[in-house]
PDB file of C-alpha atoms and ligand atoms in Angstrom:
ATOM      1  CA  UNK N 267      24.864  98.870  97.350  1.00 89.00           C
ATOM      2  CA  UNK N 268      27.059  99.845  94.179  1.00 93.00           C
ATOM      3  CA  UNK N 269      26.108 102.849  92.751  1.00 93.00           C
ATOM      4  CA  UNK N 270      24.383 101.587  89.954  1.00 94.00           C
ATOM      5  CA  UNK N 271      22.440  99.795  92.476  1.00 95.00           C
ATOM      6  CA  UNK N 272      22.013 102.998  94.463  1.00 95.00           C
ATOM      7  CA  UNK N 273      20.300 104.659  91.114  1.00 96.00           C
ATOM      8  CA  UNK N 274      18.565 101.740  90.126  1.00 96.00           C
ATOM      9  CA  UNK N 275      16.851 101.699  93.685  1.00 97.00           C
ATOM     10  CA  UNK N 276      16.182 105.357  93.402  1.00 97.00           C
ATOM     11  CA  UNK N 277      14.603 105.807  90.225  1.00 98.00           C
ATOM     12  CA  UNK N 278      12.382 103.000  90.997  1.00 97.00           C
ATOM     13  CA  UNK N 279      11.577 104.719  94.176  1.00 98.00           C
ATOM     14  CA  UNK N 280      10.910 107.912  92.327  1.00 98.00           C
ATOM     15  CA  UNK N 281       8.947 106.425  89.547  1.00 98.00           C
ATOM     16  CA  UNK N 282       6.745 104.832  92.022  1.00 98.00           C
ATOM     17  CA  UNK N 283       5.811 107.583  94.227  1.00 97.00           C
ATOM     18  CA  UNK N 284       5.253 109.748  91.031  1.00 97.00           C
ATOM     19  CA  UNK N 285       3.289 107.340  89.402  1.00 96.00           C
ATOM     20  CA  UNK N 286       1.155 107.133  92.553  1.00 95.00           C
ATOM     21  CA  UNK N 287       0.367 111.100  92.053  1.00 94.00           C
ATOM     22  CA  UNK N 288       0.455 110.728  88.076  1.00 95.00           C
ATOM     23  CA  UNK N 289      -2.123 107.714  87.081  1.00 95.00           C
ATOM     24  CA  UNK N 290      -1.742 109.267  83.835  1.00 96.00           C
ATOM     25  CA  UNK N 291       1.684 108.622  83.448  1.00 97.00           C
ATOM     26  CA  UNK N 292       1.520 104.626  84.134  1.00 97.00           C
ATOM     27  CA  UNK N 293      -1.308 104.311  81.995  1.00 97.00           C
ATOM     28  CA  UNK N 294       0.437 106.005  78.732  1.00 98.00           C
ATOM     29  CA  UNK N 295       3.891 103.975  79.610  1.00 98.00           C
ATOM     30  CA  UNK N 296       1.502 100.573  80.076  1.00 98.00           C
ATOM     31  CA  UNK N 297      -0.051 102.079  76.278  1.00 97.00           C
ATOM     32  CA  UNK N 298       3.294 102.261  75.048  1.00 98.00           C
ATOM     33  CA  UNK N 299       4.672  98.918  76.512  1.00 97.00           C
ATOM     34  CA  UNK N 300       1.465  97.128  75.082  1.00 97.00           C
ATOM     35  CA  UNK N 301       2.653  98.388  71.678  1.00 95.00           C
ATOM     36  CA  UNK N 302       6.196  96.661  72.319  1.00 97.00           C
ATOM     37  CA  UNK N 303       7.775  99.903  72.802  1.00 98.00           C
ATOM     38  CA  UNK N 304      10.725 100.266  75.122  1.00 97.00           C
ATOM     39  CA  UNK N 305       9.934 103.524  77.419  1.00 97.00           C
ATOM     40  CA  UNK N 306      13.333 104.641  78.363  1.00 97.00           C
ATOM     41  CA  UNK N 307      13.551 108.221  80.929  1.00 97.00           C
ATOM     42  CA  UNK N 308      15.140 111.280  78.765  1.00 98.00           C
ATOM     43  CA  UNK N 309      14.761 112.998  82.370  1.00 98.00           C
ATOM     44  CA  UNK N 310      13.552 113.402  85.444  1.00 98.00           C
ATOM     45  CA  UNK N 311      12.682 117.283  86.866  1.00 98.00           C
ATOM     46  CA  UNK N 312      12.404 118.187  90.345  1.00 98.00           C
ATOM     47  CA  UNK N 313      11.401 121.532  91.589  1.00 97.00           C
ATOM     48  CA  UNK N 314      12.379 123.683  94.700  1.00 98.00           C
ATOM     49  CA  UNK N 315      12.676 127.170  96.542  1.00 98.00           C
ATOM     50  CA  UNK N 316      16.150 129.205  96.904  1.00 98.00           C
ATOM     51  CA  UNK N 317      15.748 128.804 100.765  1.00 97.00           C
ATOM     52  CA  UNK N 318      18.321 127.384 103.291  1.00 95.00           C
ATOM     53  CA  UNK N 319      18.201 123.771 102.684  1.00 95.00           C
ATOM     54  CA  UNK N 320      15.350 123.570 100.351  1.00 97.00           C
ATOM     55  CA  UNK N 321      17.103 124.513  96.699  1.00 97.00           C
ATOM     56  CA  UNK N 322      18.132 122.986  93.941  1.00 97.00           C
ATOM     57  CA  UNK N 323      21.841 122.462  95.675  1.00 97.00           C
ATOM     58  CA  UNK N 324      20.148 120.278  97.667  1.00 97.00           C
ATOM     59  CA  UNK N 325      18.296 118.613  94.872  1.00 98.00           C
ATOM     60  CA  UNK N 326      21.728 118.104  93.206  1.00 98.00           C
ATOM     61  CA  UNK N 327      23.680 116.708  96.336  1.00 98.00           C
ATOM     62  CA  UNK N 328      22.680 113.206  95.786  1.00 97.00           C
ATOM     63  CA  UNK N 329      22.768 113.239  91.999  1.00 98.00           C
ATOM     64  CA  UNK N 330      26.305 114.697  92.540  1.00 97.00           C
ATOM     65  CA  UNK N 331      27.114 111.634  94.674  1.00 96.00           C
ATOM     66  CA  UNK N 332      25.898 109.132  92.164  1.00 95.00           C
ATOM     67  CA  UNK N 333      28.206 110.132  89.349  1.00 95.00           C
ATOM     68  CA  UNK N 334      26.080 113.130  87.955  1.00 98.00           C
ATOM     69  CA  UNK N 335      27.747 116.273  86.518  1.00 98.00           C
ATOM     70  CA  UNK N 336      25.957 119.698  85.919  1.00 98.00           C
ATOM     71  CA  UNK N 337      25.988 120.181  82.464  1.00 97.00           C
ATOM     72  CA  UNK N 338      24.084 123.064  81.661  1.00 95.00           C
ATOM     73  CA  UNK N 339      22.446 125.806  83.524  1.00 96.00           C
ATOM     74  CA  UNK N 340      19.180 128.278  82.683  1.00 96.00           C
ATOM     75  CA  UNK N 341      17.170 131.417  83.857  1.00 94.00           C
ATOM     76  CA  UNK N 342      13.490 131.922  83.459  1.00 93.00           C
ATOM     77  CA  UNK N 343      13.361 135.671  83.964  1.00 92.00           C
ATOM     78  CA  UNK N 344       9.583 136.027  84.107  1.00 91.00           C
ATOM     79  CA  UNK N 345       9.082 132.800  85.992  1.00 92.00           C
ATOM     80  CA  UNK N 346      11.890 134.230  88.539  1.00 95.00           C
ATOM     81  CA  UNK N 347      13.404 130.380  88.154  1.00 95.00           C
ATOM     82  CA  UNK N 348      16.811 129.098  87.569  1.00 95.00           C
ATOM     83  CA  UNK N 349      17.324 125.770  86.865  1.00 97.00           C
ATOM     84  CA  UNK N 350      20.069 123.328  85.822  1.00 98.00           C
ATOM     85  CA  UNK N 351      20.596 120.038  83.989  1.00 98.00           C
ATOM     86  CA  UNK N 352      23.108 116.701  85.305  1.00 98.00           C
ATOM     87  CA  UNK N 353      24.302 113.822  83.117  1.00 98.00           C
ATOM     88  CA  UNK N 354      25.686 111.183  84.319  1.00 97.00           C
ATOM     89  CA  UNK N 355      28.795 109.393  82.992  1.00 91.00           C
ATOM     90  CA  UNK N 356      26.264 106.099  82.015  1.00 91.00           C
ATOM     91  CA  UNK N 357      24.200 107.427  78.788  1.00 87.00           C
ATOM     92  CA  UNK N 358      21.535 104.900  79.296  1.00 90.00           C
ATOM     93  CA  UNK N 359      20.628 106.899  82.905  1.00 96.00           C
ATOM     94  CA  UNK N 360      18.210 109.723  82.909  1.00 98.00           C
ATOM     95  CA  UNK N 361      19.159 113.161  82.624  1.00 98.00           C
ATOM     96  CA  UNK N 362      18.076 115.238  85.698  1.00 98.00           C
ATOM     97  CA  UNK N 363      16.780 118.600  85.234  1.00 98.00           C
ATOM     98  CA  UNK N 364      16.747 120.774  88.931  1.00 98.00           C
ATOM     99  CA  UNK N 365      14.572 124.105  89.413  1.00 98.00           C
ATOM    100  CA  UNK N 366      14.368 126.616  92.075  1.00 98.00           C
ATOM    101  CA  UNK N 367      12.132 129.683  92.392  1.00 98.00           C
ATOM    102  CA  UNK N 368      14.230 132.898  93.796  1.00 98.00           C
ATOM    103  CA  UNK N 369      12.479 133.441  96.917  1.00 98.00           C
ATOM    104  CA  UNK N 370      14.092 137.249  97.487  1.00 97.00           C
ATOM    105  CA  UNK N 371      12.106 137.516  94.115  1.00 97.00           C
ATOM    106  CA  UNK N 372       8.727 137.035  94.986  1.00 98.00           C
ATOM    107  CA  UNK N 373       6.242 139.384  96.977  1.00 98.00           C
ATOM    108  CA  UNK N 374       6.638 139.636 100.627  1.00 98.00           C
ATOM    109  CA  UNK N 375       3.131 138.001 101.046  1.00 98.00           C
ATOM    110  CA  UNK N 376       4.477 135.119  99.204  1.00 98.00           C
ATOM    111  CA  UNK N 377       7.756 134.911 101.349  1.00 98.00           C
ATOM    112  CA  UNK N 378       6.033 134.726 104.368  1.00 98.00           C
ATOM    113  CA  UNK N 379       3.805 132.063 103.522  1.00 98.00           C
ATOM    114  CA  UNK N 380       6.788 129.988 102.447  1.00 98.00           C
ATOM    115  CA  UNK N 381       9.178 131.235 105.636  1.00 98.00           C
ATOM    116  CA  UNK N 382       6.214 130.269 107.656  1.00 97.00           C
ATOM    117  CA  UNK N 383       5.751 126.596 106.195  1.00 98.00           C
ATOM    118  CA  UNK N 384       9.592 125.631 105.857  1.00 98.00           C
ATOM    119  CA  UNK N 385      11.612 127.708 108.746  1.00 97.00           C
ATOM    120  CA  UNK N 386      10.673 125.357 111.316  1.00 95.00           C
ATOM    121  CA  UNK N 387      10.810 121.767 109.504  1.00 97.00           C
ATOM    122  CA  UNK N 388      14.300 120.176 109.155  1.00 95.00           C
ATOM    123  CA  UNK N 389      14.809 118.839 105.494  1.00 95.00           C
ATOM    124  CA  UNK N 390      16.619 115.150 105.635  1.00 94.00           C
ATOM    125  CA  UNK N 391      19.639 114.924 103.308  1.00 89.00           C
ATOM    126  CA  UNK N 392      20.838 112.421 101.138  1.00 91.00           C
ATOM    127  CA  UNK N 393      18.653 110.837  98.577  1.00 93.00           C
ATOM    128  CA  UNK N 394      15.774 110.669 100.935  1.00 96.00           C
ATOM    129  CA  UNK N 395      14.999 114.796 100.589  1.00 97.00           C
ATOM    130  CA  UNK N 396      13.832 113.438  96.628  1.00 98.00           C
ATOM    131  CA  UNK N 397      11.592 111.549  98.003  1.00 98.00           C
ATOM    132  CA  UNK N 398      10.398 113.536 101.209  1.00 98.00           C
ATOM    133  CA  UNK N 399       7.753 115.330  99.845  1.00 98.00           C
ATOM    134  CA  UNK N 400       5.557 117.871 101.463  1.00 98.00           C
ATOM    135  CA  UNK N 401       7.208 117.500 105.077  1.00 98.00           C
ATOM    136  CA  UNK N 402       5.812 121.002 106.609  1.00 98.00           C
ATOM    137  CA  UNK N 403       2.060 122.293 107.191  1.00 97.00           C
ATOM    138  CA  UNK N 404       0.091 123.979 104.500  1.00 98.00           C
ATOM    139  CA  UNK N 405      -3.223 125.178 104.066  1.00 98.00           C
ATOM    140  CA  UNK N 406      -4.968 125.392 100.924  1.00 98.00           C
ATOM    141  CA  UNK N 407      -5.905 129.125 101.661  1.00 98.00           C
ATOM    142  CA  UNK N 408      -2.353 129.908 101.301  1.00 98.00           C
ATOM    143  CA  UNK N 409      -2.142 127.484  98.347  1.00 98.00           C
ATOM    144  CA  UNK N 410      -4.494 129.955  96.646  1.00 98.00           C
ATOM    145  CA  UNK N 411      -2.684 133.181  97.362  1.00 98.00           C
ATOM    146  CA  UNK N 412       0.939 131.437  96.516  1.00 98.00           C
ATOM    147  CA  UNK N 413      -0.797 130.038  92.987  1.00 97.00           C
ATOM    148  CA  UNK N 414      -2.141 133.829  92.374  1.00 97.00           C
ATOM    149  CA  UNK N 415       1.389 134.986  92.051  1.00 96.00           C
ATOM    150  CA  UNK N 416       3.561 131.437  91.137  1.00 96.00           C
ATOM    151  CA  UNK N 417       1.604 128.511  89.982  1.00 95.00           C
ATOM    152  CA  UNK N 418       5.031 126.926  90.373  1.00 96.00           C
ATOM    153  CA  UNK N 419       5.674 128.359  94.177  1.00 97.00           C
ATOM    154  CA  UNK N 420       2.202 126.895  95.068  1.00 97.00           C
ATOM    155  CA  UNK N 421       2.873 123.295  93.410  1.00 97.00           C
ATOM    156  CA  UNK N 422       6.003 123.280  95.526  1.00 98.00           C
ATOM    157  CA  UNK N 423       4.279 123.892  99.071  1.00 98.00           C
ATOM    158  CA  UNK N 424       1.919 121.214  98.282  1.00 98.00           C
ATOM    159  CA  UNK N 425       3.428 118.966  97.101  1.00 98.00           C
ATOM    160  CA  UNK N 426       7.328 119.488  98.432  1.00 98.00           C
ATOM    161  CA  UNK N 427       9.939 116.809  97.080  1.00 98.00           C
ATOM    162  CA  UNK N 428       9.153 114.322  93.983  1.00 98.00           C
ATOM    163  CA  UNK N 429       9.587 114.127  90.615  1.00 97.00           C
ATOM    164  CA  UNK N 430       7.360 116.744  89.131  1.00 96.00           C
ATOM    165  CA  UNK N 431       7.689 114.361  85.833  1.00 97.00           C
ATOM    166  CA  UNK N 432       9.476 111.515  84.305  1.00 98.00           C
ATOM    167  CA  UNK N 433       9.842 112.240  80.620  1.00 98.00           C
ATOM    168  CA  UNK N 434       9.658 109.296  77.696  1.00 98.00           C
ATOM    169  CA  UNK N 435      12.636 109.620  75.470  1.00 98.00           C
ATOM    170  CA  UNK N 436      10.929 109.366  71.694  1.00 98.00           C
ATOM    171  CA  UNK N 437      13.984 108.443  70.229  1.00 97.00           C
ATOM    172  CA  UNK N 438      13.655 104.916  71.419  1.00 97.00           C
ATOM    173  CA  UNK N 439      10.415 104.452  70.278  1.00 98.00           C
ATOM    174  CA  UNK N 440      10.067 102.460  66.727  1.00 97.00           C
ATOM    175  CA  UNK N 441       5.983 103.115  65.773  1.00 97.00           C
ATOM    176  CA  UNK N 442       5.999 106.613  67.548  1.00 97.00           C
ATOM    177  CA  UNK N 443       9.300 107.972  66.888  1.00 96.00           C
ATOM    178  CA  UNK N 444       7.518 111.533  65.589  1.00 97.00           C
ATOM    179  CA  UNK N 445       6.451 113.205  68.450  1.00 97.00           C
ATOM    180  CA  UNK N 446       3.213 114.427  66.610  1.00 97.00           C
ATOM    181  CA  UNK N 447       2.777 110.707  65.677  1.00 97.00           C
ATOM    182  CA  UNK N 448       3.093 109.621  69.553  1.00 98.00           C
ATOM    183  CA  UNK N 449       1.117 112.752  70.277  1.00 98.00           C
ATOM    184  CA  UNK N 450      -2.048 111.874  68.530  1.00 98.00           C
ATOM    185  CA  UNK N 451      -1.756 108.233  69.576  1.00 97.00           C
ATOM    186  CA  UNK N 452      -1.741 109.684  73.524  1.00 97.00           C
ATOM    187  CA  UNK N 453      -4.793 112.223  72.569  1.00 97.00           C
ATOM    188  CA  UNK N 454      -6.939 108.857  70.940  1.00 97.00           C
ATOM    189  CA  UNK N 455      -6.626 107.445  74.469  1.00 97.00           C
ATOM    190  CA  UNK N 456      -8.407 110.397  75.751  1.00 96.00           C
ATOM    191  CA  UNK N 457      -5.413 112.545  77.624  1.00 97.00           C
ATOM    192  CA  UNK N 458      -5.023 115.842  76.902  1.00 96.00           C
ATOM    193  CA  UNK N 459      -1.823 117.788  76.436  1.00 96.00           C
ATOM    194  CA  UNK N 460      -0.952 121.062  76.915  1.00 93.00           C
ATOM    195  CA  UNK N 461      -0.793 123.347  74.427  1.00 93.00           C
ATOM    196  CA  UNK N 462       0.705 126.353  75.770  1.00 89.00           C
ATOM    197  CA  UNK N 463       3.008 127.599  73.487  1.00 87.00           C
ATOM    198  CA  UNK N 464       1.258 125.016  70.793  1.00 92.00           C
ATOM    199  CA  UNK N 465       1.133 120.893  71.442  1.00 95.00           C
ATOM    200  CA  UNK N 466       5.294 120.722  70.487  1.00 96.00           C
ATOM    201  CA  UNK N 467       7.408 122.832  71.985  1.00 95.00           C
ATOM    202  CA  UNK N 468      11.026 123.510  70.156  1.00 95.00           C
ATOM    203  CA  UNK N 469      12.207 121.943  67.084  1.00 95.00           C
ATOM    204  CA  UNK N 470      14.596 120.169  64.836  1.00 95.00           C
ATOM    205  CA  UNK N 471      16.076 123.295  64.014  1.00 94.00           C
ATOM    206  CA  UNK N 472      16.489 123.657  68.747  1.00 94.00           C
ATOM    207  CA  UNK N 473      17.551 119.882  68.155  1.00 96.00           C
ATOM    208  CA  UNK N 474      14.817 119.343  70.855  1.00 96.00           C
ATOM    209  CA  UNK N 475      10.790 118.672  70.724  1.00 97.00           C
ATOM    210  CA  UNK N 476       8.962 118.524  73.564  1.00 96.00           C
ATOM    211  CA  UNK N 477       5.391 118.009  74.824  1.00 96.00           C
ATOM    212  CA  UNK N 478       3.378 116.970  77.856  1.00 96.00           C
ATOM    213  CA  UNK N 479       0.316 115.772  79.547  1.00 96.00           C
ATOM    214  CA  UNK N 480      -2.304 118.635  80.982  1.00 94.00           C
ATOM    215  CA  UNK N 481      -0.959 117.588  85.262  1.00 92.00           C
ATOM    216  CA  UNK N 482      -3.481 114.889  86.625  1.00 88.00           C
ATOM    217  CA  UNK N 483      -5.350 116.461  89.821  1.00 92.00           C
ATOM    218  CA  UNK N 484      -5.031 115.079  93.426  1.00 95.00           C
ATOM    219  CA  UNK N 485      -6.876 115.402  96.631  1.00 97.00           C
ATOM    220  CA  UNK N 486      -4.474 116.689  98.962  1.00 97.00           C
ATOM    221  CA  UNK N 487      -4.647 117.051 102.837  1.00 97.00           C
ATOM    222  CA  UNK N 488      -3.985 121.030 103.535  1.00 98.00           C
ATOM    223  CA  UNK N 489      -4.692 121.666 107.241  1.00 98.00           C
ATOM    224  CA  UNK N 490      -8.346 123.530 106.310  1.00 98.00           C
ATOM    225  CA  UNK N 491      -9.155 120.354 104.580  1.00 98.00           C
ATOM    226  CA  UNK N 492      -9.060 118.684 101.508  1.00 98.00           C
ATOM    227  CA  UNK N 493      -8.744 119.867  98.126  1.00 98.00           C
ATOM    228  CA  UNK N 494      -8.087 118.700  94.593  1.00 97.00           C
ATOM    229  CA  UNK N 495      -5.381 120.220  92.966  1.00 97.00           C
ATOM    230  CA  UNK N 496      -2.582 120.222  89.755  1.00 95.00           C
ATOM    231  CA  UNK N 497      -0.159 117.529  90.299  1.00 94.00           C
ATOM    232  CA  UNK N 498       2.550 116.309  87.798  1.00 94.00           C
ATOM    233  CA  UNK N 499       2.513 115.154  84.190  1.00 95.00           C
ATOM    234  CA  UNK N 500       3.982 113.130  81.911  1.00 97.00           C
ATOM    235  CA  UNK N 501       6.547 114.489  79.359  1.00 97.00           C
ATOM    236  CA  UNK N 502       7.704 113.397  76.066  1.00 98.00           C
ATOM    237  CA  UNK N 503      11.060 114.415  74.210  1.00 97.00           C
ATOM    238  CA  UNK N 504      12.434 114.058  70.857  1.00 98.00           C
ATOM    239  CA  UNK N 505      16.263 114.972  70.403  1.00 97.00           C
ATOM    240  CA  UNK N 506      18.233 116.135  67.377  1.00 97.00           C
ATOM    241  CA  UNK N 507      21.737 115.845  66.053  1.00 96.00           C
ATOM    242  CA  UNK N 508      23.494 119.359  66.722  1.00 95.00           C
ATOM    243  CA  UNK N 509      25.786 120.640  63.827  1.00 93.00           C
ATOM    244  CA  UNK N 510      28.689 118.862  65.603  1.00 93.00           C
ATOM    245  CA  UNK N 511      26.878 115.319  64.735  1.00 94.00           C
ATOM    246  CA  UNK N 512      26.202 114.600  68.125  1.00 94.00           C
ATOM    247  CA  UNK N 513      22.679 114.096  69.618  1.00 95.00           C
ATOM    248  CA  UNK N 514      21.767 117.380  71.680  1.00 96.00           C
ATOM    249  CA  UNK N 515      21.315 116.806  75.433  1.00 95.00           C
ATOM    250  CA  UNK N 516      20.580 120.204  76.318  1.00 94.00           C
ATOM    251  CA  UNK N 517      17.306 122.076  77.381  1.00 94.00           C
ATOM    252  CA  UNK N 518      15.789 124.752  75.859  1.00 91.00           C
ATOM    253  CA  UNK N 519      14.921 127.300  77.531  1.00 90.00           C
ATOM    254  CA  UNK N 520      12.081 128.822  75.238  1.00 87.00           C
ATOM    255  CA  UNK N 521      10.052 125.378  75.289  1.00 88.00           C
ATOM    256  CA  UNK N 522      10.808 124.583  79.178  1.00 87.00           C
ATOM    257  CA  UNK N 523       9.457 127.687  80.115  1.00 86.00           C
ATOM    258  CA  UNK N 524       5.707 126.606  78.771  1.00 87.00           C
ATOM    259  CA  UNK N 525       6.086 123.061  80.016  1.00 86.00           C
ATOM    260  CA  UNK N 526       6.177 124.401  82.906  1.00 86.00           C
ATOM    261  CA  UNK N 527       2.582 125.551  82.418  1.00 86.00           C
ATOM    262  CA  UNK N 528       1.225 121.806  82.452  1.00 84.00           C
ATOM    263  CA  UNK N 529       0.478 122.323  85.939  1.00 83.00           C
ATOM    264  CA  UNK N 530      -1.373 125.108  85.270  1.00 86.00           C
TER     265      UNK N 530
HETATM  266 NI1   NI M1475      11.037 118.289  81.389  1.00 84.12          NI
END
């Protein structure tokens, strides 16, 4: 396969297993479609744990291989997160935003949990870790105690490696091109979005707007039985000029720290 192949093959991949946890998300990109919009990716996150073969180096690896380039890189000091962003040399491909919680950071409790689940489990490399998903045994009592301290800690030992969301890029759309345009059209279909930190995060003034779906919930397996919980949401992003003229491909951290909270 050439690499555009390659990345052709895994976003479908991605986008398929996501939408599988997301419903939400192929219903609002079917919504859009039906409207003849075009629903390009501004990016695609993926979230993981600063622990020998489970961190966003990892994450990157493959991106890396495919012709990606970090091009930006963030802290979310409360959250205890870092967290960087890839472009690739193609503009039409989706950015790639990468997470990882700093284990060292967390309580003790918390690090055992998560030394307990992924110690023994050997992550695969390549582009299959994006895809792998939860690959190590959890139990939703220690799902509870993990989502006490880090909602995002928790979502990551249930659910493991996927897309955590696919994001629409609102400067291709024609009818919806204002995000609070495109936001009431989602709300009149009956999803809800989060509004932590208000329904847009950021601004013209940021050169970014963001918002996002409330996560859709899924009945997971845990080994004590089976239990609904957060999954992923859909995101939407408007982008700005920056002073320079050119359209801002950046993240901001203000704004990604409470889209973060759609999982919530
Ligand atoms: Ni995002």
């Amino acid at each position: 396969m050439t690499i555009e192949e390659q990345k052709k093959d895994i976003f479908k991949k991605l986008w398929e297993q996501y939408a599988e946890l997301t419903p939400q998300a192929l219903e609002i990109s079917g919504l859009l479609k039906s409207q003849n919009e075009p629903v390009l990716n501004d990016h695609v996150a993926f979230r993981s744990v600063a622990f020998p073969g489970f961190g966003l180096k990892e994450v990157c690896a493959p991106f890396l291989n495919l012709g990606y380039e970090i091009k930006g890189d963030y802290n979310f000091e409360q959250k205890k997160l870092d967290a960087v962003h890839l472009e690739s040399t193609d503009p039409q491909d989706p950015k790639i935003f990468v997470s990882q919680i700093k284990f060292k950071e967390l309580s003790k409790d918390a690090q055992k949990i998560l030394e307990k689940a992924l110690y023994y489990v050997e992550p695969v490399g390549g582009v299959d870790l994006l895809l792998s998903g939860r690959f190590w045994e959890a139990s939703h009592e220690n799902y509870k105690k993990l989502y006490q301290e880090s909602e995002y800690a928790a979502w990551f030992y249930a659910f493991g490696f996927c897309a955590n969301h696919f994001t629409v890029s609102v400067n291709h759309l024609n009818k919806y091109s204002d995000l609070k345009t495109l936001n009431d059209f989602i709300e009149s279909h009956g999803f809800s979005l989060n509004e932590s930190g208000g329904k847009i995060k950021g601004s013209k003034k940021v050169c970014l707007e963001q918002s996002s779906t409330k996560a859709s919930l899924k009945t997971l397996k845990f080994s004590d039985g089976e239990f609904e919980v957060p999954s992923c949401y859909y995101e939407f992003a408007k982008r700005y000029k920056t002073e320079e003229g050119n359209l801002y491909q950046g993240f901001v951290t203000d704004s990604a720290d409470k889209i973060f909270e759609s999982t919530n």
